[in-house]
XYZ file of C-alpha atoms in Angstrom:
483
model
C 124.396 -3.037 -134.093
C 126.707 -3.466 -137.950
C 128.400 -0.908 -138.333
C 131.230 -2.243 -139.705
C 133.579 -0.684 -143.545
C 133.040 2.982 -141.846
C 136.466 5.168 -140.708
C 135.322 4.939 -137.054
C 138.267 5.638 -134.905
C 139.543 5.905 -131.462
C 138.849 3.262 -128.563
C 136.543 1.115 -127.976
C 134.164 3.012 -125.135
C 133.013 1.054 -122.597
C 129.226 1.943 -122.741
C 128.485 -1.137 -124.925
C 128.768 -3.233 -121.583
C 125.174 -1.527 -121.021
C 124.427 -3.314 -124.044
C 122.580 -6.712 -122.696
C 119.899 -7.980 -125.223
C 122.294 -7.509 -127.749
C 122.581 -10.477 -130.235
C 125.522 -9.443 -133.033
C 127.870 -7.343 -132.639
C 130.139 -5.548 -136.164
C 132.812 -2.956 -135.694
C 134.710 -4.578 -138.287
C 136.695 -2.182 -140.867
C 137.190 0.423 -138.799
C 139.660 2.216 -137.144
C 139.252 1.527 -133.679
C 143.072 0.606 -131.064
C 143.574 -0.176 -127.453
C 142.348 -2.936 -125.870
C 139.144 -4.148 -125.749
C 136.788 -3.593 -123.030
C 136.918 -6.262 -120.017
C 132.214 -4.570 -120.432
C 132.389 -6.741 -122.891
C 132.066 -9.607 -121.195
C 128.369 -8.268 -120.091
C 127.080 -9.044 -123.407
C 126.139 -12.137 -121.922
C 123.320 -13.362 -124.792
C 125.844 -10.870 -127.594
C 126.289 -14.442 -130.839
C 128.333 -12.922 -132.591
C 131.650 -10.429 -131.705
C 133.409 -9.099 -135.160
C 135.862 -7.438 -134.474
C 138.177 -7.506 -137.330
C 140.550 -5.353 -139.685
C 141.406 -2.874 -136.411
C 144.343 -2.251 -134.555
C 142.988 -3.600 -131.161
C 145.561 -4.318 -129.106
C 144.865 -6.913 -125.914
C 141.677 -9.971 -125.530
C 140.620 -9.400 -122.420
C 141.099 -11.864 -119.655
C 137.264 -12.208 -119.639
C 136.089 -13.308 -123.288
C 135.364 -16.403 -121.443
C 132.007 -15.345 -120.134
C 130.268 -14.620 -123.082
C 128.589 -17.811 -122.465
C 126.259 -17.509 -125.501
C 128.568 -16.701 -128.304
C 128.964 -18.499 -131.721
C 131.281 -16.085 -133.610
C 134.904 -15.095 -132.694
C 136.535 -12.839 -135.188
C 139.034 -10.322 -134.142
C 141.734 -11.173 -137.315
C 143.836 -8.831 -138.758
C 144.527 -6.363 -135.157
C 147.738 -5.778 -133.407
C 146.907 -7.749 -130.444
C 149.505 -8.596 -128.095
C 150.033 -10.827 -125.221
C 148.281 -14.279 -124.319
C 145.275 -15.921 -125.143
C 143.367 -15.525 -122.854
C 143.002 -18.555 -120.853
C 138.776 -18.231 -120.323
C 138.292 -18.659 -124.280
C 138.260 -22.378 -123.667
C 135.239 -21.668 -121.408
C 133.208 -20.245 -124.841
C 130.671 -23.375 -124.307
C 129.003 -22.568 -127.669
C 131.573 -21.610 -129.310
C 131.432 -22.594 -134.075
C 133.971 -20.326 -135.156
C 137.199 -18.261 -133.893
C 139.461 -16.902 -135.960
C 142.195 -14.631 -134.211
C 144.728 -14.524 -137.036
C 147.142 -11.775 -138.206
C 148.147 -10.593 -134.292
C 151.232 -10.460 -132.684
C 150.094 -13.191 -129.773
C 152.232 -14.756 -128.524
C 152.538 -17.815 -126.378
C 151.631 -21.406 -125.968
C 147.343 -22.006 -127.348
C 145.061 -22.684 -124.170
C 143.855 -26.133 -124.272
C 140.389 -27.342 -123.323
C 141.009 -29.615 -121.029
C 138.149 -32.078 -121.880
C 135.861 -32.945 -124.150
C 132.686 -31.061 -123.294
C 134.910 -27.309 -123.488
C 134.656 -25.797 -127.596
C 132.504 -28.879 -128.586
C 130.289 -27.104 -131.127
C 133.924 -25.618 -132.551
C 134.184 -25.615 -136.400
C 136.693 -23.658 -137.012
C 139.718 -22.599 -135.869
C 142.647 -19.302 -137.298
C 145.350 -18.711 -135.409
C 147.529 -18.295 -138.143
C 150.079 -15.810 -138.866
C 150.737 -14.371 -134.942
C 154.265 -15.907 -133.084
C 153.278 -17.810 -130.538
C 155.053 -20.906 -129.306
C 154.730 -23.976 -127.499
C 153.897 -27.847 -129.228
C 149.751 -28.140 -130.646
C 148.507 -29.403 -127.821
C 147.277 -33.503 -127.325
C 143.702 -31.802 -126.334
C 143.092 -30.154 -129.569
C 141.722 -33.686 -130.827
C 139.020 -33.262 -127.802
C 137.508 -31.179 -130.514
C 136.339 -33.735 -132.440
C 133.999 -31.463 -134.245
C 136.368 -28.709 -136.143
C 136.071 -28.920 -139.653
C 138.443 -25.693 -140.830
C 142.003 -25.911 -138.497
C 144.862 -23.142 -139.462
C 148.205 -22.819 -137.173
C 150.538 -21.709 -140.349
C 152.630 -19.219 -139.837
C 153.579 -18.853 -136.004
C 156.265 -19.951 -133.532
C 155.282 -24.449 -132.655
C 157.498 -26.727 -132.344
C 158.093 -30.618 -131.632
C 155.796 -33.452 -133.177
C 152.073 -33.377 -135.003
C 150.022 -34.779 -132.291
C 149.039 -38.298 -133.163
C 146.025 -36.765 -131.789
C 144.733 -35.021 -134.760
C 143.259 -37.990 -136.881
C 140.822 -38.048 -133.623
C 140.045 -34.719 -136.331
C 137.347 -37.053 -138.239
C 135.238 -33.706 -139.140
C 138.514 -32.374 -140.743
C 138.328 -31.169 -143.858
C 141.221 -28.485 -144.070
C 143.889 -28.105 -142.058
C 146.871 -25.886 -142.244
C 150.444 -25.719 -139.994
C 152.750 -24.934 -142.123
C 155.355 -22.048 -141.401
C 155.973 -23.702 -138.096
C 158.811 -25.592 -136.004
C 157.874 -29.158 -135.965
C 159.923 -32.461 -136.593
C 159.767 -35.803 -136.785
C 157.207 -37.917 -138.555
C 153.978 -37.432 -139.586
C 152.069 -39.357 -137.690
C 149.876 -41.849 -139.651
C 147.233 -41.446 -137.628
C 145.931 -38.297 -140.433
C 145.645 -41.095 -142.651
C 141.807 -41.842 -140.714
C 141.040 -38.156 -142.136
C 138.816 -39.585 -145.173
C 137.330 -36.098 -144.628
C 140.248 -33.853 -145.670
C 140.580 -31.217 -148.566
C 143.835 -29.867 -147.972
C 146.187 -30.744 -146.367
C 149.469 -28.211 -145.878
C 152.875 -28.869 -143.950
C 154.938 -26.882 -145.796
C 158.090 -24.822 -144.522
C 159.098 -26.915 -141.644
C 161.063 -30.076 -140.379
C 159.566 -33.112 -141.329
C 161.797 -36.034 -141.892
C 160.823 -38.897 -143.768
C 159.111 -41.840 -144.372
C 156.070 -40.876 -145.092
C 153.752 -42.240 -143.712
C 151.111 -45.045 -146.119
C 148.252 -44.915 -144.426
C 148.204 -41.278 -145.793
C 147.137 -43.128 -149.096
C 143.075 -43.726 -147.474
C 143.112 -39.755 -147.733
C 141.171 -40.730 -150.802
C 139.013 -36.632 -150.910
C 142.320 -35.354 -150.487
C 142.816 -32.039 -152.911
C 145.603 -30.523 -152.182
C 149.513 -31.813 -151.391
C 151.640 -29.350 -150.164
C 154.848 -30.562 -147.995
C 157.542 -29.003 -149.280
C 160.039 -27.276 -147.264
C 161.564 -29.847 -145.146
C 163.624 -32.113 -143.842
C 161.767 -34.922 -146.669
C 164.560 -37.490 -148.133
C 162.136 -39.094 -150.589
C 164.240 -39.656 -153.227
C 161.996 -40.547 -154.629
C 157.330 -39.812 -154.916
C 155.856 -42.950 -152.929
C 153.378 -44.576 -155.799
C 150.599 -44.917 -154.131
C 150.821 -41.073 -153.905
C 150.438 -40.064 -157.292
C 147.631 -42.176 -157.008
C 145.114 -40.628 -154.843
C 141.960 -39.778 -156.750
C 141.462 -36.112 -155.737
C 143.692 -35.117 -156.100
C 144.736 -31.437 -158.397
C 147.076 -29.888 -156.754
C 150.214 -30.975 -155.309
C 153.570 -29.371 -154.064
C 156.624 -31.498 -153.722
C 159.569 -28.364 -153.185
C 162.800 -29.005 -151.956
C 161.571 -32.853 -150.969
C 165.519 -34.036 -152.644
C 163.523 -36.124 -154.939
C 165.285 -37.719 -158.046
C 164.863 -39.689 -161.032
C 163.057 -38.797 -164.695
C 160.577 -36.513 -164.151
C 158.927 -38.822 -167.018
C 157.952 -41.295 -164.628
C 156.503 -40.087 -161.879
C 154.229 -37.836 -164.446
C 153.122 -41.460 -166.108
C 151.587 -42.082 -163.460
C 149.887 -38.546 -162.203
C 146.488 -37.342 -162.430
C 145.505 -36.269 -166.287
C 142.958 -33.405 -163.989
C 145.971 -31.792 -162.230
C 145.734 -27.997 -161.984
C 148.797 -27.437 -159.629
C 152.546 -28.884 -159.783
C 155.068 -28.107 -157.703
C 157.961 -30.244 -157.312
C 160.688 -27.277 -158.257
C 164.975 -27.704 -155.832
C 164.557 -30.738 -156.212
C 166.691 -33.683 -158.572
C 165.151 -34.625 -161.393
C 166.763 -35.091 -164.616
C 165.566 -35.606 -168.072
C 163.130 -34.444 -170.747
C 160.466 -32.603 -170.319
C 159.127 -35.376 -172.159
C 155.920 -34.824 -174.051
C 153.495 -36.654 -172.219
C 153.163 -33.753 -169.761
C 150.420 -32.120 -172.932
C 147.849 -34.256 -171.413
C 148.318 -32.431 -167.741
C 145.940 -30.405 -169.644
C 143.619 -29.117 -166.555
C 146.923 -28.125 -165.469
C 147.161 -23.699 -164.458
C 150.510 -23.589 -162.034
C 153.667 -25.714 -163.896
C 156.862 -25.217 -161.517
C 160.006 -27.738 -162.145
C 162.715 -24.779 -161.264
C 166.107 -25.299 -160.251
C 165.919 -29.872 -161.589
C 168.293 -30.437 -163.542
C 166.420 -31.145 -167.354
C 167.370 -30.761 -170.021
C 167.325 -30.975 -173.733
C 164.230 -28.439 -175.834
C 160.296 -28.267 -174.115
C 158.296 -30.319 -175.845
C 155.801 -28.808 -179.234
C 153.307 -30.648 -176.696
C 152.629 -27.738 -174.399
C 150.845 -25.339 -176.559
C 147.223 -27.847 -174.748
C 147.657 -25.836 -172.101
C 144.729 -24.207 -172.275
C 144.470 -23.408 -169.063
C 148.285 -23.635 -167.886
C 148.663 -19.144 -166.143
C 151.919 -20.055 -163.933
C 154.866 -21.595 -164.899
C 158.785 -21.924 -163.931
C 161.820 -23.784 -165.973
C 164.293 -21.544 -163.793
C 167.783 -22.873 -162.982
C 167.332 -26.169 -165.374
C 169.723 -26.533 -168.442
C 167.246 -26.337 -171.126
C 167.203 -25.653 -174.040
C 166.811 -24.778 -177.732
C 163.406 -22.704 -178.670
C 161.760 -20.502 -175.586
C 158.288 -20.033 -178.678
C 156.049 -22.741 -178.106
C 155.694 -20.986 -174.772
C 153.624 -18.102 -176.772
C 151.904 -20.381 -179.149
C 150.102 -22.121 -175.516
C 146.472 -21.683 -177.505
C 143.620 -20.409 -174.509
C 139.396 -20.511 -174.392
C 139.824 -16.880 -172.531
C 140.096 -14.002 -174.354
C 143.761 -12.351 -173.966
C 145.201 -15.470 -172.719
C 145.821 -17.755 -169.486
C 149.961 -17.327 -168.920
C 150.181 -14.340 -166.694
C 153.892 -15.682 -165.372
C 156.345 -16.669 -166.906
C 160.515 -17.872 -166.205
C 162.064 -19.402 -168.220
C 166.054 -17.591 -166.461
C 169.178 -19.521 -166.572
C 169.128 -22.463 -168.841
C 170.630 -22.329 -172.101
C 168.144 -21.419 -174.567
C 169.184 -19.208 -177.464
C 166.085 -18.504 -180.069
C 161.815 -17.594 -180.116
C 162.159 -14.290 -178.685
C 161.100 -12.714 -181.827
C 157.181 -14.818 -181.178
C 156.904 -12.860 -177.937
C 153.657 -10.857 -178.459
C 152.630 -12.669 -181.510
C 150.442 -15.650 -179.947
C 147.395 -15.473 -178.452
C 148.281 -15.191 -175.128
C 148.616 -11.169 -174.345
C 148.048 -11.229 -170.964
C 151.313 -11.471 -169.137
C 151.919 -9.695 -166.909
C 155.814 -11.215 -166.056
C 158.595 -12.334 -168.127
C 162.120 -13.598 -167.728
C 163.810 -14.408 -169.765
C 168.126 -13.490 -168.133
C 170.748 -15.705 -168.053
C 169.873 -17.265 -170.817
C 171.712 -17.293 -174.967
C 168.455 -15.582 -176.582
C 170.708 -14.316 -180.184
C 168.322 -11.751 -182.196
C 165.432 -9.108 -181.703
C 162.276 -7.881 -179.887
C 160.187 -7.662 -181.966
C 157.870 -4.895 -182.492
C 154.694 -7.356 -181.233
C 155.630 -7.155 -177.224
C 154.666 -3.793 -177.155
C 150.754 -5.306 -177.712
C 151.147 -6.717 -174.119
C 149.770 -4.267 -172.409
C 149.767 -6.158 -168.776
C 153.246 -6.517 -169.135
C 154.770 -5.918 -165.621
C 158.633 -7.025 -165.870
C 159.897 -7.752 -167.803
C 163.043 -9.341 -167.901
C 165.657 -10.733 -171.588
C 169.326 -9.343 -168.874
C 172.587 -11.478 -169.275
C 171.981 -12.487 -173.140
C 173.145 -12.439 -176.184
C 170.049 -9.700 -178.143
C 171.759 -7.509 -180.898
C 169.026 -5.268 -181.502
C 167.737 -1.968 -181.265
C 165.358 -1.454 -178.715
C 161.833 -1.119 -180.971
C 160.091 2.212 -180.397
C 156.602 0.123 -179.936
C 157.404 -1.829 -175.805
C 157.129 1.757 -174.622
C 153.026 1.378 -175.859
C 153.417 -1.735 -173.039
C 152.757 1.138 -169.957
C 152.298 -1.091 -166.771
C 155.581 -2.133 -167.146
C 156.939 -1.330 -162.965
C 160.363 -3.326 -163.945
C 163.087 -3.448 -166.722
C 165.613 -5.389 -167.002
C 167.917 -5.277 -170.240
C 172.137 -5.451 -169.683
C 173.919 -7.350 -170.180
C 173.268 -7.376 -173.983
C 174.220 -6.088 -176.925
C 171.653 -2.925 -178.402
C 172.465 -0.591 -180.152
C 170.993 2.663 -181.363
C 169.256 5.577 -178.941
C 166.983 4.847 -176.174
C 163.199 5.921 -178.533
C 161.366 8.751 -177.035
C 158.310 6.156 -176.494
C 159.746 5.285 -173.100
C 158.849 8.273 -172.065
C 155.155 7.025 -171.894
C 156.723 4.394 -169.113
C 154.826 6.381 -165.717
C 154.866 3.079 -164.294
C 158.271 2.256 -164.212
C 160.046 1.712 -160.412
C 163.327 -0.376 -161.923
C 165.082 0.645 -165.387
C 168.699 -0.917 -166.104
C 169.985 -0.510 -170.040
C 173.457 -0.491 -168.634
C 176.850 -3.246 -170.551
C 175.608 -2.524 -174.351
C 176.225 -0.401 -177.080
C 173.488 2.351 -177.228
C 174.249 5.223 -177.947
C 172.911 9.331 -178.194
C 170.292 11.567 -175.172
C 168.427 10.130 -172.626
C 164.925 10.913 -173.372
C 164.920 14.194 -171.865
C 161.837 13.276 -169.128
C 159.658 11.722 -166.256
C 160.719 9.018 -165.228
C 164.223 7.865 -167.733
C 165.183 11.250 -165.531
C 164.706 9.828 -162.067
C 166.772 6.529 -162.835
C 170.576 6.524 -161.060
C 173.580 6.729 -163.155
C 173.727 3.151 -163.057
C 170.524 1.985 -165.090
C 172.302 3.437 -167.918
C 176.366 3.508 -167.076
C 178.227 0.979 -169.379
C 177.505 2.590 -173.335
C 179.965 4.822 -174.454
C 177.807 6.258 -176.968
C 174.987 7.498 -174.023
C 175.231 11.239 -172.023
C 172.783 13.646 -170.640
C 170.242 13.059 -167.412
C 170.891 11.457 -165.645
C 174.604 10.711 -166.642
C 176.613 13.201 -167.874
C 175.343 15.850 -171.187
C 175.525 15.393 -174.759
C 178.167 17.394 -176.278
C 176.849 20.671 -178.786
């Protein structure tokens, strides 16, 4: 019975329990609410039960009676209470998805290796589960993907996880786990993704992790790691394509780490550390890079011209450093895509003073987020900024920009957020700004603007604070202009 993605609502009928020959029941993406009725346990031939993306509130205690069940998906509901202990009796189960609910309590433990021996995929993430991750999870040696992320688990990472030799993905991020990473994780030779971020894990990192030769994504960000330096063996993991080490108290010059890093890396996140020195020209050799996040360090000097080689770059975040000179090089990045690859640029809170005249002039035309605030930028906004039709957020606040507001900015009709306060903008607000129908946040305060605010949506609906400290401005929502 496949009735998914309709507009069915109300509660699940008790009569479902009469369909005793049913093998596949898929009601996902409807509007069902209330409890899953106990009668569901009558469906002893049921192999797939998919009720995800509804508003169901309770898992029946006898769910373990479904001995033929292979796939159980109750994710994205409103399930409350504990996970029934009978779930460990599902002998044939291969898939359990209970993620994105409000489930509480501890994980029911299998008491022997015979229970749930075929389980391959387990998602319990984004609930309110607590207690420790049970050692008995190591019994489930068929597991390939496990997500326990974003719960309230405490205590150490159990060493028994090293028994899961088929594991390819492990997400235990967003909990309260403490202690050290067990050396047994180095036995997970098939592991592709390991995410332990946002916990309370401490150093040292076990060198046994150097055996994870298939590891593609490693995220250790936001723990209590005091790495001081990145271990050499970590940078040499041969399959690594994403490395996230935000807030790991890494010190030293960026150059020394980039010299050891694989050229095939696609994601580098070294934000919120204590990195020093220049951004080296070597950065241009990482031509597969999609995301570069070096925010919150103490980098100095200018952005190297070699950054134009990063033809796949989509996200660059260099905020809160001590970088200086021109921002124009990011707009010179070449592209192999129509419209360019860059969508997100944040260079705020640095010491840049020039380069904004290049905005919109290069091949990068699909920029959605641009933040150059809290710098020392001079000059004026070029008319070419109007070519950025995908721009959703533009922040040039807290600079020294001296120019009139370009009417062409009104062509950036996707803008939802425009912050230009604390500059030296002069002249009138262009009537073309009335074309910014999607604008939800506007701040033109603390400039030198004059004349009447163009009358119409959305400009007249912003608060006075959006226009204050412009001595020559008048009209709604400010005081009326004098005749």
